[in-house]
PDB file of C-alpha atoms in Angstrom:
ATOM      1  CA  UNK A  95       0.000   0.000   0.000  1.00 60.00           C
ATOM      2  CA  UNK A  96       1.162   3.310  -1.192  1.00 80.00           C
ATOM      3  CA  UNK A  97       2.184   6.225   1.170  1.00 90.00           C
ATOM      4  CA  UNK A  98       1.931   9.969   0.239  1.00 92.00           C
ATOM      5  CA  UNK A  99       4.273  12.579   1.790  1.00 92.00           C
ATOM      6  CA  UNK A 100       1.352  13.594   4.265  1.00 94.00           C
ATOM      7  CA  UNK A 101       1.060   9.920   5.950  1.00 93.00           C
ATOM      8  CA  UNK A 102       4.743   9.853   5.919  1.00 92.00           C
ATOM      9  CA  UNK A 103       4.701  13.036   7.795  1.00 94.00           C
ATOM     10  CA  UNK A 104       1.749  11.937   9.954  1.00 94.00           C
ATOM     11  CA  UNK A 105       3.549   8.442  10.913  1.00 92.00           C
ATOM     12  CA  UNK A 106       6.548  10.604  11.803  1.00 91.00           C
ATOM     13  CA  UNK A 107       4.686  12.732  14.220  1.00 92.00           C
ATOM     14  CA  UNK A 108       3.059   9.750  15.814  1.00 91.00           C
ATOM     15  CA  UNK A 109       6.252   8.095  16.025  1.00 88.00           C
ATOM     16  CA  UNK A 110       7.695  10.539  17.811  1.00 88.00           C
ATOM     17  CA  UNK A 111       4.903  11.500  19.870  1.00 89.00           C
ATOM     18  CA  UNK A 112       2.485   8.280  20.629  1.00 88.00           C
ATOM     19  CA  UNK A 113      -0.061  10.399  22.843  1.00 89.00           C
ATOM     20  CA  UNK A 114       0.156  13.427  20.532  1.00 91.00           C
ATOM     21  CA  UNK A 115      -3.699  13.034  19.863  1.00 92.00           C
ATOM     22  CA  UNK A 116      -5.442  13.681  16.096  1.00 95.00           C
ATOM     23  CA  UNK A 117      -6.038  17.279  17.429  1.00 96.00           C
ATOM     24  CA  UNK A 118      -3.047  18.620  17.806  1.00 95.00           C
ATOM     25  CA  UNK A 119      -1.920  16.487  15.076  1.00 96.00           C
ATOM     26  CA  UNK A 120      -4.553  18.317  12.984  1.00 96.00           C
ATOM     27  CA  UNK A 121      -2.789  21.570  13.758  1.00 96.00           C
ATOM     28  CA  UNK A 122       0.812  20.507  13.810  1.00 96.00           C
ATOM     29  CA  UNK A 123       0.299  19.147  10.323  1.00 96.00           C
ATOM     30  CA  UNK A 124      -2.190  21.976   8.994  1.00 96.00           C
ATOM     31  CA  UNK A 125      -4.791  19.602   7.956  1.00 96.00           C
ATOM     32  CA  UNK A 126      -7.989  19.031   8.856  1.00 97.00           C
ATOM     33  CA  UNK A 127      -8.736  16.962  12.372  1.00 96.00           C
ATOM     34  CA  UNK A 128     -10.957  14.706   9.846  1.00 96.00           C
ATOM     35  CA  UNK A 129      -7.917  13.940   7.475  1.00 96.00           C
ATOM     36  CA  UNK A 130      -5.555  12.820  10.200  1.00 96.00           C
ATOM     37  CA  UNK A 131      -8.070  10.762  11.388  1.00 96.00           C
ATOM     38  CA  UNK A 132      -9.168   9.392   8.226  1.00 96.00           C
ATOM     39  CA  UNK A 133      -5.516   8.587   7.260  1.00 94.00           C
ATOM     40  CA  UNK A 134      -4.929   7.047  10.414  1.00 94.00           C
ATOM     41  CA  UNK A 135      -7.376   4.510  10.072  1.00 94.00           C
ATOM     42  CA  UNK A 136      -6.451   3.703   6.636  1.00 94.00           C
ATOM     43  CA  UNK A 137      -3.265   3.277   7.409  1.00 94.00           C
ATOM     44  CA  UNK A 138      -4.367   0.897   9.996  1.00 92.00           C
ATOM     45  CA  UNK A 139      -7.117  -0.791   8.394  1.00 93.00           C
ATOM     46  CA  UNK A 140      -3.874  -1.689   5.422  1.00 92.00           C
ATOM     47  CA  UNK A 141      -1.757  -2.848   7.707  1.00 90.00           C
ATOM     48  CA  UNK A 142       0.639   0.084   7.896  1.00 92.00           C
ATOM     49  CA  UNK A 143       0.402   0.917  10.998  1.00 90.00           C
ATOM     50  CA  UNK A 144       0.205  -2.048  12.905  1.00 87.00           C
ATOM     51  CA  UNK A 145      -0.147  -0.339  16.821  1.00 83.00           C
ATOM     52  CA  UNK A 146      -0.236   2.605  18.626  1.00 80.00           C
ATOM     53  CA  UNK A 147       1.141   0.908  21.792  1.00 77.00           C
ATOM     54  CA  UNK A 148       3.902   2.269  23.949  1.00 80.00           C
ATOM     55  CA  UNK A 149       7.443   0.583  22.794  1.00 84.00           C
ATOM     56  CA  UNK A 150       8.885  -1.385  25.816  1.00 89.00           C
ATOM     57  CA  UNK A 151      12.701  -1.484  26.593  1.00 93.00           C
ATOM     58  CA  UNK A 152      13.374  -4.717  28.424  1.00 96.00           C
ATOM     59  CA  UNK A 153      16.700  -3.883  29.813  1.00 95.00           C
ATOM     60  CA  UNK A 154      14.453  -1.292  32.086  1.00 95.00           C
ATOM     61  CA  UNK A 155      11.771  -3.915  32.860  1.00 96.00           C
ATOM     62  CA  UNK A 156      15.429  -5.966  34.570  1.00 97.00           C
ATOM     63  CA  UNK A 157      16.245  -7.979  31.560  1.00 98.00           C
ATOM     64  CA  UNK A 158      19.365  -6.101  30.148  1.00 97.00           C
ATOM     65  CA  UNK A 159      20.891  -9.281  28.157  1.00 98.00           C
ATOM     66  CA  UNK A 160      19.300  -9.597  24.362  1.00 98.00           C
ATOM     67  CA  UNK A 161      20.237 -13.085  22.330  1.00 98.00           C
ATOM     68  CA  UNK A 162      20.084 -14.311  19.456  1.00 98.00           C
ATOM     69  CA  UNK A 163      19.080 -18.019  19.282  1.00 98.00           C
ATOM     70  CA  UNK A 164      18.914 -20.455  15.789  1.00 98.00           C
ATOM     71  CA  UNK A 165      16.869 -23.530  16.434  1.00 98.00           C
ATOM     72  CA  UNK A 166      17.144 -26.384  14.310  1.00 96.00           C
ATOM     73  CA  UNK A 167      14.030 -28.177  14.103  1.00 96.00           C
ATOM     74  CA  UNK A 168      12.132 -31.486  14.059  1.00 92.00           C
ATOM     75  CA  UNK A 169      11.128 -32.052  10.237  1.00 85.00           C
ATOM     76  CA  UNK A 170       7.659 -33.824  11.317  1.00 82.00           C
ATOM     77  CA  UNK A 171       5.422 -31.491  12.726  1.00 81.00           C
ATOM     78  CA  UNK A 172       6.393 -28.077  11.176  1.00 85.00           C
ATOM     79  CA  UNK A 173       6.850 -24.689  12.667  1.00 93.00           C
ATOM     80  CA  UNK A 174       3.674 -23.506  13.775  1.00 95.00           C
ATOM     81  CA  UNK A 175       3.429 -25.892  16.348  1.00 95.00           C
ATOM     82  CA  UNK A 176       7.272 -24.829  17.679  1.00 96.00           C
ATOM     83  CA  UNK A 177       5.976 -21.106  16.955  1.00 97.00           C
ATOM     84  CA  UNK A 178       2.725 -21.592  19.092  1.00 97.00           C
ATOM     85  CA  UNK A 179       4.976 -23.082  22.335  1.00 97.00           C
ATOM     86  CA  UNK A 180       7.354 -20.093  22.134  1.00 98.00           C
ATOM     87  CA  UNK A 181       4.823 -17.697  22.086  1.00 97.00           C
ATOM     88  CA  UNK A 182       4.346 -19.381  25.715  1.00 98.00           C
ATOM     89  CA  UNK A 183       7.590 -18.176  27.122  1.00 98.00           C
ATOM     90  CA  UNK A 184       7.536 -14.683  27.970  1.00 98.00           C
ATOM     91  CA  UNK A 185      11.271 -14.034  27.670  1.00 98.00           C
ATOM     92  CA  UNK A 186      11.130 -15.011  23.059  1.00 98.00           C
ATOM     93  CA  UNK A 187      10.201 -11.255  21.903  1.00 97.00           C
ATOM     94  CA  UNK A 188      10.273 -12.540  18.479  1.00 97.00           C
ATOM     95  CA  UNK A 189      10.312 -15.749  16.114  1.00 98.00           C
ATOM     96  CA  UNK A 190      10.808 -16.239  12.564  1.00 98.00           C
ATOM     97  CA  UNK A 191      11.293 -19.128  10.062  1.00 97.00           C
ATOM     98  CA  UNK A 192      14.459 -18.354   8.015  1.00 97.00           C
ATOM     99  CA  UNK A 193      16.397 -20.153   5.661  1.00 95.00           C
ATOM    100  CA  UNK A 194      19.879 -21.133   6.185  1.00 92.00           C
ATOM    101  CA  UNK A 195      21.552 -23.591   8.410  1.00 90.00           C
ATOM    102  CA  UNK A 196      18.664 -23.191  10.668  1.00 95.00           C
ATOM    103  CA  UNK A 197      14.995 -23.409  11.049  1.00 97.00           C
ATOM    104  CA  UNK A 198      13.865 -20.767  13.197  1.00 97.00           C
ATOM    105  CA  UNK A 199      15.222 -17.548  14.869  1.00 98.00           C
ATOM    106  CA  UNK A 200      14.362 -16.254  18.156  1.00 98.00           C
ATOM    107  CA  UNK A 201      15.126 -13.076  19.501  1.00 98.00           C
ATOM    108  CA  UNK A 202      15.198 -13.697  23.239  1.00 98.00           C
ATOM    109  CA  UNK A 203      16.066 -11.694  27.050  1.00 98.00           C
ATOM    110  CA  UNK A 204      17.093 -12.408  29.540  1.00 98.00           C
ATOM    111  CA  UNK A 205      18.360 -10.787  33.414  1.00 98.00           C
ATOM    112  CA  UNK A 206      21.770 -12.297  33.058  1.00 98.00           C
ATOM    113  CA  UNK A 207      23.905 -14.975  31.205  1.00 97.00           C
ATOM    114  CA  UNK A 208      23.062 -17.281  33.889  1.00 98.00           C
ATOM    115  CA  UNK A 209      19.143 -16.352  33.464  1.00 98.00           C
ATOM    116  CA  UNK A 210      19.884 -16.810  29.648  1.00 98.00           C
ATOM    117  CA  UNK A 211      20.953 -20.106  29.924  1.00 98.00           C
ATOM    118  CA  UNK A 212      17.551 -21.050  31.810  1.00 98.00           C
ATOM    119  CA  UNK A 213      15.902 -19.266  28.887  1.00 98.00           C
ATOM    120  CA  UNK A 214      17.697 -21.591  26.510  1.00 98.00           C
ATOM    121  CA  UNK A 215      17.171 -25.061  28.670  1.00 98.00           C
ATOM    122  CA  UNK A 216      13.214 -23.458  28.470  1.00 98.00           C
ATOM    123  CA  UNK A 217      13.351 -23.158  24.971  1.00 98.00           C
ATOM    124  CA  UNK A 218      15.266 -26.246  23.613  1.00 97.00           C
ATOM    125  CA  UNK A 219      12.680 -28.535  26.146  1.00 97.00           C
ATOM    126  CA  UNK A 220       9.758 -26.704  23.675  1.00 96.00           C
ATOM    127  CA  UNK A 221       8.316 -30.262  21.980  1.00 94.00           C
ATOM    128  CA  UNK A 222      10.159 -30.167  18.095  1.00 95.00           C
ATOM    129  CA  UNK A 223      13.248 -28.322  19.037  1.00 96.00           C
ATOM    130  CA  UNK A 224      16.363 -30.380  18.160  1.00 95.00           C
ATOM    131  CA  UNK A 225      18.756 -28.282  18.857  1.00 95.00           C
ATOM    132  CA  UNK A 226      19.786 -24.445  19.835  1.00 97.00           C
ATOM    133  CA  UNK A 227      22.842 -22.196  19.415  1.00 97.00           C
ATOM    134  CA  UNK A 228      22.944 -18.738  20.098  1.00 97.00           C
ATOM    135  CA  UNK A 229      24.872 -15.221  19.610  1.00 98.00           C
ATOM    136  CA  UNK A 230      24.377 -12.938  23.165  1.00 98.00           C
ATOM    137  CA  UNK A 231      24.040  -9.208  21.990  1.00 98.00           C
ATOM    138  CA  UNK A 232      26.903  -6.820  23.153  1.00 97.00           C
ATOM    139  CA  UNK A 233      25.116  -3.721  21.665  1.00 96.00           C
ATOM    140  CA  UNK A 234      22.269  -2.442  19.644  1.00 94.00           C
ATOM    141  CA  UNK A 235      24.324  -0.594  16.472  1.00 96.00           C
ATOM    142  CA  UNK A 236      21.339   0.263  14.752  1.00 95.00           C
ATOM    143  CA  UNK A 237      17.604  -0.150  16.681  1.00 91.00           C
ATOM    144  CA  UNK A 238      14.465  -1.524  15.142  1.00 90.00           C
ATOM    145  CA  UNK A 239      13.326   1.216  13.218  1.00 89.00           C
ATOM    146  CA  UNK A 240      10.749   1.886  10.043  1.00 89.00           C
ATOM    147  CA  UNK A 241      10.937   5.654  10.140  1.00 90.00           C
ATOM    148  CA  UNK A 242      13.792   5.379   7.362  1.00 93.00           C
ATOM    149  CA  UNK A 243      11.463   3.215   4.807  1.00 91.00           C
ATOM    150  CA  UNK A 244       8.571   5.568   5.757  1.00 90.00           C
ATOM    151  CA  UNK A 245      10.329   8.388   4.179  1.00 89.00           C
ATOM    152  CA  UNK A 246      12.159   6.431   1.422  1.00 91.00           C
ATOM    153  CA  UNK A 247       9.085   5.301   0.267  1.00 90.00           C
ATOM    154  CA  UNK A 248       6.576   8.818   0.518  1.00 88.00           C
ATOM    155  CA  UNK A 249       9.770  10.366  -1.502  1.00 87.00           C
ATOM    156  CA  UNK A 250       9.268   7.794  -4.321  1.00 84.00           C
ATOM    157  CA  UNK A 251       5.436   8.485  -4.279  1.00 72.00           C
ATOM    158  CA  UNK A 252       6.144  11.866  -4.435  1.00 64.00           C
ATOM    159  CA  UNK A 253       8.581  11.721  -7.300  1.00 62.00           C
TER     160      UNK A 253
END
């Protein structure tokens, strides 16, 4: 779905300033409080926007140690099933199937290496996992982020 510079700008503002509201959106942008709001809910109704929840830093919830874990997998039984018992333990923030040497990466936290390895024996008793090896984080470099491909692709539209 196609962005304009407007929802880039809009995205950018709400990005930057969850609790903003469409009002002072409205004004901030110079648009009418019925645009903003119409946008927004395309953009969520496409599947552009996909929250407008708070983001959540584990390290200050007490788990400062981020991992990386590959999983090789059980061929019988697929990944949803893996997927669905992951989803159980609190401390996998994310899971995707990936090609490769393995079957499935898991980003994962933990409180400490010791707490990490806990995490791991949790994760490689998950029902289909064969096997587990895993990269510990030393920093983030570059965070999650979208704002750049927001921008790179209103410019395009815009072009």
């Amino acid at each position: 779905m196609p962005i304009d510079a407007l929802d880039g700008r809009l995205i950018e503002l709400f990005t930057a300033e969850p609790r903003i509201g469409v009002l002072e959106a409205s004004r901030r942008l110079k648009v009418a409080r019925g645009t903003v709001q119409a946008r927004l809910d395309r953009l969520a109704r496409d599947g552009v926007v996909a929250g407008m929840g708070p983001e959540i830093d584990p390290a200050a919830l007490g788990y400062g140690v981020t991992a990386f874990v590959t999983l090789q997998l059980r061929q019988a039984g697929g990944h949803d099933p893996v997927a669905a018992r992951l989803a159980q333990v609190p401390e996998v923030i994310e899971a995707h199937t990936i090609t490769g040497p393995g079957d499935m990466l898991c980003r994962v936290v933990a409180r400490s290496n010791t707490d990490l390895q806990r995490v791991i024996d949790v994760i490689v008793d998950v029902a289909g996992v064969e096997r587990a090896s895993s990269v510990i984080s030393l920093a983030t470099q570059v965070p999650y982020r979208t704002l750049p491909l927001v921008r790179a692709v209103a410019a395009q539209r815009n072009r």
